[in-house]
Amino acid sequence: MSTLGRVDGVAPDLIVPLVGYRQWRLVGGLPTSVYDGTPWPNGSITGSCDRGHSPEEVPAKNCSCGVYAYYDPCPRTASAATADLIGGAVIVWGQIEAHIYGLRGRHAKIIALELPISRGRKRRAVIDAADRVGVPAVPHRSLKAVAREHGEVLAPALRPKKTLTRAANVWARNGPA
Ligand SMILES: [Zn+2]
């Protein structure tokens, strides 16, 4: 079975989930959007739009709506500076919009959280959050391998080589929502 049912510019319709990576802030023991504070109940989320796109239109081209994920894991040190910033892997499915560094999708689900470099309180908090969400907490070096058990990587040929849309500029400015 092919990963892609239809390829329309940079917005493929996905049959097999895609793997992505992102960060969250731990709030009340749950992964929560770094940018707007939206919690990920049960570790999953469906993107919405505050500019009027219906759920069936998310992620819309030329908009910033949808759930964001990077193609590559965030650097190992990216979550180290704060007590509540954590990294992990997701699968994304449904319609997607591909950008240079990552994609916007309609649905996403956490499949693994990344153990912090430090031991102690934060490490325990990540393990607790992973238990609540029902996913493993794994070392950074294992994240890609664990993720690939759940989905496929968007082929580089399907990723835009440069910024094509306003949405991609929003991505660059604000980072993943
Ligand atoms: Zn929108």
CSV table of C-alpha atoms and ligand atoms in Angstrom, one decimal:
chain,number,residue,atom,x,y,z
A,1,MET,CA,0.0,0.0,0.0
A,2,SER,CA,1.2,3.4,-0.9
A,3,THR,CA,1.6,6.1,1.8
A,4,LEU,CA,-0.1,8.6,-0.4
A,5,GLY,CA,-3.6,8.2,-1.9
A,6,ARG,CA,-3.4,11.5,-3.8
A,7,VAL,CA,-0.7,14.0,-4.3
A,8,ASP,CA,-2.0,17.5,-5.0
A,9,GLY,CA,0.8,20.0,-4.9
A,10,VAL,CA,2.1,19.9,-1.3
A,11,ALA,CA,-1.1,18.6,0.2
A,12,PRO,CA,-1.2,14.8,0.0
A,13,ASP,CA,-4.1,12.8,1.3
A,14,LEU,CA,-2.6,10.3,3.6
A,15,ILE,CA,-3.5,6.6,3.9
A,16,VAL,CA,-0.7,5.7,6.3
A,17,PRO,CA,0.1,8.1,9.2
A,18,LEU,CA,3.1,10.2,9.0
A,19,VAL,CA,5.7,10.6,11.7
A,20,GLY,CA,6.5,14.0,13.2
A,21,TYR,CA,8.2,15.6,16.1
A,22,ARG,CA,7.4,18.5,18.4
A,23,GLN,CA,7.5,20.0,21.8
A,24,TRP,CA,4.9,20.5,24.5
A,25,ARG,CA,4.7,22.2,27.9
A,26,LEU,CA,3.7,20.0,30.8
A,27,VAL,CA,0.7,21.7,32.5
A,28,GLY,CA,-1.1,19.8,35.2
A,29,GLY,CA,0.9,16.7,34.2
A,30,LEU,CA,-0.4,16.8,30.6
A,31,PRO,CA,1.3,17.7,27.4
A,32,THR,CA,-0.1,21.1,26.3
A,33,SER,CA,0.5,23.3,23.3
A,34,VAL,CA,3.6,25.5,23.8
A,35,TYR,CA,1.9,28.3,21.8
A,36,ASP,CA,-1.7,28.5,22.8
A,37,GLY,CA,-2.0,26.3,25.8
A,38,THR,CA,-4.3,23.8,24.2
A,39,PRO,CA,-4.1,20.5,26.1
A,40,TRP,CA,-3.7,17.2,24.3
A,41,PRO,CA,-6.3,15.0,26.1
A,42,ASN,CA,-5.5,11.3,25.8
A,43,GLY,CA,-2.4,12.5,23.9
A,44,SER,CA,-4.3,13.3,20.7
A,45,ILE,CA,-5.7,16.4,19.1
A,46,THR,CA,-7.7,17.6,16.1
A,47,GLY,CA,-6.7,20.9,14.6
A,48,SER,CA,-9.1,23.8,14.4
A,49,CYS,CA,-9.1,27.2,12.8
A,50,ASP,CA,-9.8,30.6,14.3
A,51,ARG,CA,-10.1,32.2,10.8
A,52,GLY,CA,-13.2,30.4,9.8
A,53,HIS,CA,-12.1,27.2,8.1
A,54,SER,CA,-14.4,24.3,8.9
A,55,PRO,CA,-13.0,21.1,10.5
A,56,GLU,CA,-13.1,19.5,7.1
A,57,GLU,CA,-10.9,22.3,5.6
A,58,VAL,CA,-8.2,22.1,8.3
A,59,PRO,CA,-5.3,22.4,7.5
A,60,ALA,CA,-6.1,25.0,4.9
A,61,LYS,CA,-3.6,26.2,2.3
A,62,ASN,CA,-2.7,29.9,2.9
A,63,CYS,CA,-3.7,29.6,6.5
A,64,SER,CA,-1.9,28.7,9.7
A,65,CYS,CA,-4.4,26.2,11.0
A,66,GLY,CA,-3.8,22.6,11.8
A,67,VAL,CA,-1.5,20.6,14.1
A,68,TYR,CA,2.2,21.2,13.6
A,69,ALA,CA,5.0,18.7,13.5
A,70,TYR,CA,8.6,18.9,12.4
A,71,TYR,CA,10.1,16.3,10.1
A,72,ASP,CA,13.0,15.8,12.4
A,73,PRO,CA,13.3,15.4,16.2
A,74,CYS,CA,13.9,18.7,18.0
A,75,PRO,CA,17.5,19.0,19.2
A,76,ARG,CA,18.3,17.0,22.4
A,77,THR,CA,19.0,20.2,24.2
A,78,ALA,CA,15.9,22.1,23.0
A,79,SER,CA,13.8,21.1,26.0
A,80,ALA,CA,16.6,21.2,28.6
A,81,ALA,CA,16.4,24.8,29.6
A,82,THR,CA,13.1,24.7,31.4
A,83,ALA,CA,11.4,22.4,33.8
A,84,ASP,CA,8.2,21.9,31.9
A,85,LEU,CA,9.2,21.9,28.2
A,86,ILE,CA,9.3,18.4,26.7
A,87,GLY,CA,9.8,16.8,23.4
A,88,GLY,CA,8.3,13.8,21.7
A,89,ALA,CA,7.0,12.1,18.5
A,90,VAL,CA,3.6,12.1,17.0
A,91,ILE,CA,1.7,10.5,14.1
A,92,VAL,CA,-0.2,12.9,11.9
A,93,TRP,CA,-3.1,11.8,9.6
A,94,GLY,CA,-5.8,13.2,7.5
A,95,GLN,CA,-5.2,16.0,5.1
A,96,ILE,CA,-1.8,17.7,5.5
A,97,GLU,CA,0.1,20.7,4.3
A,98,ALA,CA,3.8,20.2,3.8
A,99,HIS,CA,6.3,23.0,4.6
A,100,ILE,CA,10.0,23.2,4.5
A,101,TYR,CA,10.7,22.0,8.1
A,102,GLY,CA,7.5,20.3,9.0
A,103,LEU,CA,3.9,19.9,8.2
A,104,ARG,CA,0.5,20.9,9.4
A,105,GLY,CA,-2.0,18.1,9.8
A,106,ARG,CA,-5.7,17.6,10.7
A,107,HIS,CA,-5.2,14.9,13.4
A,108,ALA,CA,-2.2,14.1,15.6
A,109,LYS,CA,-1.5,11.7,18.4
A,110,ILE,CA,1.5,11.4,20.6
A,111,ILE,CA,3.4,8.1,20.2
A,112,ALA,CA,6.4,8.7,22.5
A,113,LEU,CA,7.7,11.3,24.8
A,114,GLU,CA,11.4,12.0,25.2
A,115,LEU,CA,13.2,11.5,28.5
A,116,PRO,CA,15.1,14.6,29.5
A,117,ILE,CA,18.9,14.8,29.8
A,118,SER,CA,18.6,15.5,33.5
A,119,ARG,CA,17.5,13.0,36.1
A,120,GLY,CA,15.3,13.9,39.0
A,121,ARG,CA,12.0,15.8,39.1
A,122,LYS,CA,11.6,16.5,35.3
A,123,ARG,CA,12.4,13.0,34.4
A,124,ARG,CA,9.8,11.7,36.7
A,125,ALA,CA,7.3,14.2,35.4
A,126,VAL,CA,7.9,13.0,31.8
A,127,ILE,CA,7.5,9.4,32.8
A,128,ASP,CA,4.2,10.2,34.6
A,129,ALA,CA,2.9,12.2,31.6
A,130,ALA,CA,3.8,9.3,29.3
A,131,ASP,CA,1.9,6.9,31.6
A,132,ARG,CA,-1.2,9.2,31.6
A,133,VAL,CA,-1.1,9.5,27.8
A,134,GLY,CA,-0.3,5.8,27.4
A,135,VAL,CA,2.9,6.1,25.5
A,136,PRO,CA,6.5,5.1,26.2
A,137,ALA,CA,9.1,7.6,27.5
A,138,VAL,CA,12.3,6.9,25.5
A,139,PRO,CA,15.8,8.4,25.2
A,140,HIS,CA,16.4,10.9,22.5
A,141,ARG,CA,18.5,8.4,20.5
A,142,SER,CA,15.6,6.0,20.4
A,143,LEU,CA,12.9,8.5,19.4
A,144,LYS,CA,13.1,8.1,15.6
A,145,ALA,CA,13.2,4.3,15.8
A,146,VAL,CA,10.2,4.1,18.1
A,147,ALA,CA,8.3,6.7,15.9
A,148,ARG,CA,8.9,4.7,12.7
A,149,GLU,CA,7.0,1.7,14.2
A,150,HIS,CA,3.9,3.9,14.0
A,151,GLY,CA,4.1,5.7,10.7
A,152,GLU,CA,6.1,6.7,7.7
A,153,VAL,CA,8.3,9.7,7.0
A,154,LEU,CA,7.1,12.2,4.4
A,155,ALA,CA,9.3,11.6,1.4
A,156,PRO,CA,11.7,14.5,0.9
A,157,ALA,CA,10.5,14.8,-2.7
A,158,LEU,CA,7.1,15.8,-1.3
A,159,ARG,CA,8.5,18.6,0.9
A,160,PRO,CA,8.7,22.1,-0.5
A,161,LYS,CA,12.2,23.3,-1.2
A,162,LYS,CA,11.4,26.9,-0.2
A,163,THR,CA,8.8,29.0,1.4
A,164,LEU,CA,5.8,29.0,-0.9
A,165,THR,CA,2.9,30.2,1.1
A,166,ARG,CA,2.0,32.6,3.8
A,167,ALA,CA,1.3,29.7,6.1
A,168,ALA,CA,5.0,28.6,5.8
A,169,ASN,CA,6.0,32.1,6.9
A,170,VAL,CA,3.7,31.8,9.9
A,171,TRP,CA,5.4,28.6,10.7
A,172,ALA,CA,8.8,30.2,10.5
A,173,ARG,CA,7.7,33.1,12.7
A,174,ASN,CA,5.7,31.3,15.4
A,175,GLY,CA,6.8,27.7,15.3
A,176,PRO,CA,4.5,24.8,15.8
A,177,ALA,CA,1.1,25.5,17.4
B,1,ZN,ZN,-7.6,28.0,8.7
